Tab-separated table of C-alpha atoms and ligand atoms in Angstrom:
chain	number	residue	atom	x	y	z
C	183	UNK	CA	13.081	17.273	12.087
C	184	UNK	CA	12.704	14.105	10.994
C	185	UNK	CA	9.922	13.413	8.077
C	186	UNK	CA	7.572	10.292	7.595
C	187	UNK	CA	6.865	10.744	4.149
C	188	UNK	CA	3.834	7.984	2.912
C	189	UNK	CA	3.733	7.186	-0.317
C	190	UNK	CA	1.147	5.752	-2.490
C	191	UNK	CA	0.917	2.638	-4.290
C	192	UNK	CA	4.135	2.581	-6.422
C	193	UNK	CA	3.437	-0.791	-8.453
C	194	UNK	CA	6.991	-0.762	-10.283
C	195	UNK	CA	6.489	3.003	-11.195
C	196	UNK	CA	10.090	3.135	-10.222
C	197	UNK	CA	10.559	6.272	-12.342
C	198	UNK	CA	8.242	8.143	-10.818
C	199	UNK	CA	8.892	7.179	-6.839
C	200	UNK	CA	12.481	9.227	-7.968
C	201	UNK	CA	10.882	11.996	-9.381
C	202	UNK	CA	8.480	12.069	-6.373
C	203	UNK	CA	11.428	11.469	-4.079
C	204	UNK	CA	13.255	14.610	-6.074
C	205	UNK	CA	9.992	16.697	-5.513
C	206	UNK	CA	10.123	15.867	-1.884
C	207	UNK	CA	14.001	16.918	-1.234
C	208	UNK	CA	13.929	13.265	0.277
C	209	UNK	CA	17.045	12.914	2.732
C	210	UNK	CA	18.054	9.408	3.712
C	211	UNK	CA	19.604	10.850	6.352
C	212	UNK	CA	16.673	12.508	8.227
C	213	UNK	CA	13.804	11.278	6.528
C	214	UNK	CA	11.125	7.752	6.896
C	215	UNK	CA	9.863	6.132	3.595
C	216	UNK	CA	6.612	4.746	4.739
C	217	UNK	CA	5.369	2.662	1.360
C	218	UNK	CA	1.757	1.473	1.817
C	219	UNK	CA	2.126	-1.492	-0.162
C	220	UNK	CA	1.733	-2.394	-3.401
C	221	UNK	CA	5.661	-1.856	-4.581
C	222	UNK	CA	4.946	-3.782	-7.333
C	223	UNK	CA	3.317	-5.531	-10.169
C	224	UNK	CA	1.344	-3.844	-13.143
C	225	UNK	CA	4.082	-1.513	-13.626
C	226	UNK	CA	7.564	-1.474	-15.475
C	227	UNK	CA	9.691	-1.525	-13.116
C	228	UNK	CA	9.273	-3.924	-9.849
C	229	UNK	CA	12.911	-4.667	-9.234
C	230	UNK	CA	13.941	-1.496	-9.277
C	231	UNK	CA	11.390	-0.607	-7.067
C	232	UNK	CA	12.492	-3.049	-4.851
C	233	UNK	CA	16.027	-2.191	-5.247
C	234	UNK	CA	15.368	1.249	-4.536
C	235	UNK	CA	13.416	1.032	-1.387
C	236	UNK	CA	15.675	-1.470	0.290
C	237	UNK	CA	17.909	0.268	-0.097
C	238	UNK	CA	16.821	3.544	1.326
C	239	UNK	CA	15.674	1.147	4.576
C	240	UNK	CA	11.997	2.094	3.918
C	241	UNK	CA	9.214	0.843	5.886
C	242	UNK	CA	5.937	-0.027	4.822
C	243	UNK	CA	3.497	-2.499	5.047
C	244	UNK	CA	2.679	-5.303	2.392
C	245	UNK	CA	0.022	-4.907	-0.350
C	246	UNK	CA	-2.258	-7.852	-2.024
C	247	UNK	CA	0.563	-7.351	-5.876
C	248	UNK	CA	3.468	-8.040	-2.483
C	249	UNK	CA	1.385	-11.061	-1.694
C	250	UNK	CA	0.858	-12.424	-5.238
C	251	UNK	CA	5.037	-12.213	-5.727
C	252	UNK	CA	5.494	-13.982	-2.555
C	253	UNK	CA	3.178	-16.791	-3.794
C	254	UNK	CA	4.601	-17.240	-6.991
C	255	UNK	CA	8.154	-17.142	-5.778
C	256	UNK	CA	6.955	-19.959	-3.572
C	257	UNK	CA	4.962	-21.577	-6.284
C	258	UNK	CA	2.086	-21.594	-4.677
C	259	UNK	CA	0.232	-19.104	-7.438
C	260	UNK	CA	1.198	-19.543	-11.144
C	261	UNK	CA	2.738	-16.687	-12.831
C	262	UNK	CA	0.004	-14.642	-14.828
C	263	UNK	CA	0.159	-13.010	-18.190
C	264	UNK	CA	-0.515	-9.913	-16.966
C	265	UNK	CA	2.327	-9.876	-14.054
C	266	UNK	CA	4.823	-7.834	-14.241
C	267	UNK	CA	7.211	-9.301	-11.559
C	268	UNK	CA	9.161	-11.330	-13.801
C	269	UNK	CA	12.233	-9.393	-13.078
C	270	UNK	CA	12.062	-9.808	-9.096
C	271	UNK	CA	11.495	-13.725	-10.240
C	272	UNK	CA	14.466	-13.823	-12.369
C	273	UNK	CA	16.722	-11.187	-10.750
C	274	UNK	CA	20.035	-12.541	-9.585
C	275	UNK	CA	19.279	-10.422	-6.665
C	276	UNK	CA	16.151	-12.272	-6.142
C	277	UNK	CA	16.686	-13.777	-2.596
C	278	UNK	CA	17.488	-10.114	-1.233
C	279	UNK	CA	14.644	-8.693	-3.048
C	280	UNK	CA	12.200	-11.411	-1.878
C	281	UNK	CA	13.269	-11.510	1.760
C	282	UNK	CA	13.196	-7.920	2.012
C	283	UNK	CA	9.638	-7.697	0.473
C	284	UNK	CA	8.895	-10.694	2.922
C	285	UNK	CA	9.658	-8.615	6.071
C	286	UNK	CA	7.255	-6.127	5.752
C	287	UNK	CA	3.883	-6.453	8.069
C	288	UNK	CA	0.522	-5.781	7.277
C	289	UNK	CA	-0.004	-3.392	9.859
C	290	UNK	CA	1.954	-0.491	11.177
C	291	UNK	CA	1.546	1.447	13.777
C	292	UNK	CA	3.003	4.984	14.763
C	293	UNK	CA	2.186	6.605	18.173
C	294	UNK	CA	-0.353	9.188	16.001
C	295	UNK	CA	-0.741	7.103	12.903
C	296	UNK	CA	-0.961	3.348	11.701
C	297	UNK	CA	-0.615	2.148	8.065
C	298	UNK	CA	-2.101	-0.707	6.710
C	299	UNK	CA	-2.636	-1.422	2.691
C	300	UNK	CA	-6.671	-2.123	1.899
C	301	UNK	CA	-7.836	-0.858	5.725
C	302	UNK	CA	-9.536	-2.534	8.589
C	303	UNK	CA	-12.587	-4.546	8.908
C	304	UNK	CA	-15.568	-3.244	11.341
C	305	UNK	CA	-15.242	-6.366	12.792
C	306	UNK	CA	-11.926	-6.387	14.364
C	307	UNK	CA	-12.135	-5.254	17.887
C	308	UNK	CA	-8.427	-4.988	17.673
C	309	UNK	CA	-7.123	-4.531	14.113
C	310	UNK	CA	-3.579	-4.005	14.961
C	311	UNK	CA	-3.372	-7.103	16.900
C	312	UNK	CA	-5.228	-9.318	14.724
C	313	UNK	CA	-2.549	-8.224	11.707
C	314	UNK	CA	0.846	-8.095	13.689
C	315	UNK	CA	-0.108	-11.991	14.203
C	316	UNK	CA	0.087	-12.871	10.123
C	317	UNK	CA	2.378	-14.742	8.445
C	318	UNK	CA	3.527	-13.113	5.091
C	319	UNK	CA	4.381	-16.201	4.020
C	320	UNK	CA	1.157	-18.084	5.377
C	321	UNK	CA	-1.408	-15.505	4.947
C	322	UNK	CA	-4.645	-16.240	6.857
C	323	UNK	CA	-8.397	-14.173	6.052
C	324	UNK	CA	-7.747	-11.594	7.710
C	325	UNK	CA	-4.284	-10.447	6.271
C	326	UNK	CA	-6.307	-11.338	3.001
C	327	UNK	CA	-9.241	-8.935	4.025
C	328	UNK	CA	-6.846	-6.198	5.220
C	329	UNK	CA	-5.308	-6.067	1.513
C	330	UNK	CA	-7.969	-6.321	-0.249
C	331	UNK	CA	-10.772	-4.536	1.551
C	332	UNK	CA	-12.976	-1.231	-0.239
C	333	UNK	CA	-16.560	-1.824	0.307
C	334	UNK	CA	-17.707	-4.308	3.165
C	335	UNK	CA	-21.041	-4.210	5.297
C	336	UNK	CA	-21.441	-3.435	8.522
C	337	UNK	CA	-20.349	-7.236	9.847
C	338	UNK	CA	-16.981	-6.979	7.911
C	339	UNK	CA	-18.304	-9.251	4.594
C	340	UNK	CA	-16.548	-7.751	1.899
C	341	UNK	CA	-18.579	-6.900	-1.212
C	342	UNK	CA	-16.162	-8.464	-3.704
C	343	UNK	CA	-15.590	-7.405	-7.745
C	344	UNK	CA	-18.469	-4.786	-6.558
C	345	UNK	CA	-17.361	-1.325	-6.777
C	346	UNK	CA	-19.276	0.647	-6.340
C	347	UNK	CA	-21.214	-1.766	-4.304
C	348	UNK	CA	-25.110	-1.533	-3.195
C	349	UNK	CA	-25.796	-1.031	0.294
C	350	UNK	CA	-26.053	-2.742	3.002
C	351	UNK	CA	-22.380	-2.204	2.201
C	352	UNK	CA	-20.148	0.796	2.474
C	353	UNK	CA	-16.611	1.929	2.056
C	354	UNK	CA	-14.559	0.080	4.856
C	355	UNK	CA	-13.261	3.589	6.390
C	356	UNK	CA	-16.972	4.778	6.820
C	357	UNK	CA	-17.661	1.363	9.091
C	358	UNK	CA	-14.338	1.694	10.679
C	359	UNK	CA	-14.227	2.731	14.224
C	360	UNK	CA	-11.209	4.398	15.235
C	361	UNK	CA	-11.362	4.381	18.577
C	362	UNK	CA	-10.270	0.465	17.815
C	363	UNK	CA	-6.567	2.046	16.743
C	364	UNK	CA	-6.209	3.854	19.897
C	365	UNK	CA	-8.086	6.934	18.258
C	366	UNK	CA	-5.158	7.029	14.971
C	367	UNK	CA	-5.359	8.419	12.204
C	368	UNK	CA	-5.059	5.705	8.864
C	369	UNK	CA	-3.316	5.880	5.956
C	370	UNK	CA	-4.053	3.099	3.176
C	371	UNK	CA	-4.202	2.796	-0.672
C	372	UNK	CA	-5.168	-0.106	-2.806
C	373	UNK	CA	-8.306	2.268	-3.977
C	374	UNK	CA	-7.235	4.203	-7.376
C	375	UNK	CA	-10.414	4.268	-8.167
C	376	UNK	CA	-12.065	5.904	-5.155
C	377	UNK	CA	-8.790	8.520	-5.311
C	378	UNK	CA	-6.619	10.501	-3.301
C	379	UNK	CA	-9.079	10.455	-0.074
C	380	UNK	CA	-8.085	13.032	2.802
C	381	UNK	CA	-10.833	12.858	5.676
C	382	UNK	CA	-10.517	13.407	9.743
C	383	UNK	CA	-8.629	10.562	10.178
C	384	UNK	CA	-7.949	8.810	7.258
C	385	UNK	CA	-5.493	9.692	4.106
C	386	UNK	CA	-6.345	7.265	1.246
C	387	UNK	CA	-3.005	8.085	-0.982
C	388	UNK	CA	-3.965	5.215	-4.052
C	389	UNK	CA	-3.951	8.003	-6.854
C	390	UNK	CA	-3.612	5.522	-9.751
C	391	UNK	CA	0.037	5.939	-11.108
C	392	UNK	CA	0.515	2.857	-13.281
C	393	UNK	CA	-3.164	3.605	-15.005
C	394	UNK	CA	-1.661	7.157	-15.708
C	395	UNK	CA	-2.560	8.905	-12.697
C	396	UNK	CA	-0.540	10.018	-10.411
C	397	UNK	CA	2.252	8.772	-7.775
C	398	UNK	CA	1.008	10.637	-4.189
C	399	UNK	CA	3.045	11.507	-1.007
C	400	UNK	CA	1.787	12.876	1.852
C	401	UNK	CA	4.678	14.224	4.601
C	402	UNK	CA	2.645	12.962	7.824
C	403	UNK	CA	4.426	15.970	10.094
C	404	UNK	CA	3.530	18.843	7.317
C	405	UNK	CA	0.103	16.894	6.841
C	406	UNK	CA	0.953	17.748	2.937
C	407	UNK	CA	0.813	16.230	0.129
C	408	UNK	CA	2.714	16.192	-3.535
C	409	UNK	CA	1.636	14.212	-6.081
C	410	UNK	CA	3.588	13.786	-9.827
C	411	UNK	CA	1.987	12.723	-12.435
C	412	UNK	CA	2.763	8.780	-14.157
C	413	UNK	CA	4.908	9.450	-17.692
C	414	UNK	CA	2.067	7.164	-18.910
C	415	UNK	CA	-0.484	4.714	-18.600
C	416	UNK	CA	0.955	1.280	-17.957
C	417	UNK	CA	-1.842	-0.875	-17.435
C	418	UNK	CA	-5.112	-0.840	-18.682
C	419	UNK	CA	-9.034	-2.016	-17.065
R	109	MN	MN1	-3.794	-3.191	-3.732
């Protein structure tokens, strides 16, 4: 049977996305890599990352660290001290690397499940829509919103730098109506802070690897997850 195994924000942990991959019994052959964004930045090893997952053919959707590489690479966002990308920027592979990372989405969707970085706003009638029409390369609001969004109020106004954040506003998957996904179940990251998070219909698999957490998969047809833990912190608050 084939496997979609998701993984968790990776952020150049390429060391542990092989140890994961070992824990898993991965098989290219039979098995989905479903990234949720995120590959890299923050972490030691975004290339390789890269590298790695291209060349497996893995899926995945893009995360807001994907966005800020595209934007440098196009030099519309200066590099920052505290990137880590330098290697995709420099790589002599760079132009495969980029234009792979380029043709993710921002949205997935399976017939059960549908994957999407930060998560949906309350006020999309039609989330899956409303993403499948971004540009990677152009991102509008709402791909912004849907990489970046943890607590938002009930109108979809995200409570930015706030976490936790006072009501009105509320974690975006406890707004979220599902019934606007065709009734799917979600699987994000983007929130190592909030944690692994496994709730009727939603599997929040950000578990923190490059702050020396850990790097989480969850095998959608098991509904299981493994987790290994980072060899060490990489970045720090
Ligand atoms: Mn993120």
């Amino acid at each position: 049977m084939q496997r979609r195994i998701f993984i968790g924000d990776i952020q150049g942990c390429r060391e542990e996305l092989e140890r994961l991959l070992e824990e898993i019994r991965f098989d290219p052959a039979a098995d989905r890599l479903e990234p949720v964004g995120d590959l890299v930045n923050r972490g030691p090893d975004s290339a390789g990352c890269l590298r790695l997952l291209a060349s497996l053919d893995a899926g995945g959707v893009l995360g807001n660290h994907d966005l800020a590489l595209l934007a440098t690479a196009r030099g519309t966002r200066p590099e920052r001290k505290s990137d880590t990308f330098g290697d995709v920027l420099r790589g002599e592979d760079r132009v495969e690397l980029l234009g792979w990372l380029a043709s993710r989405p921002f949205v997935r969707p399976f017939e059960d499940l549908v994957l999407v970085h930060g998560g949906f706003s309350p006020a999309w009638k039609d989330p899956i829509a409303v993403l499948l029409a971004e540009d990677p390369n152009d991102p509008g609001p709402a791909a912004s919103a849907a990489v970046t969004i943890r607590f938002c109020d009930p109108e979809g106004n995200l409570a930015r730098g706030m976490d936790p954040a006072p009501p009105p506003y509320r974690p975006w998957h406890e707004l979220f109506d599902r019934t606007r996904v065709g009734g799917r179940t979600v699987v994000f990251g983007h929130w190592a802070r909030q944690g692994l998070l496994l709730k009727p219909g939603f599997r929040g698999l950000d578990s923190g690897c490059v702050w020396g957490g850990k790097l989480t998969g969850w095998i959608a047809e098991e509904d299981r997850i493994v987790q290994v833990d980072a060899r060490r912190a990489y970045a720090g608050i």
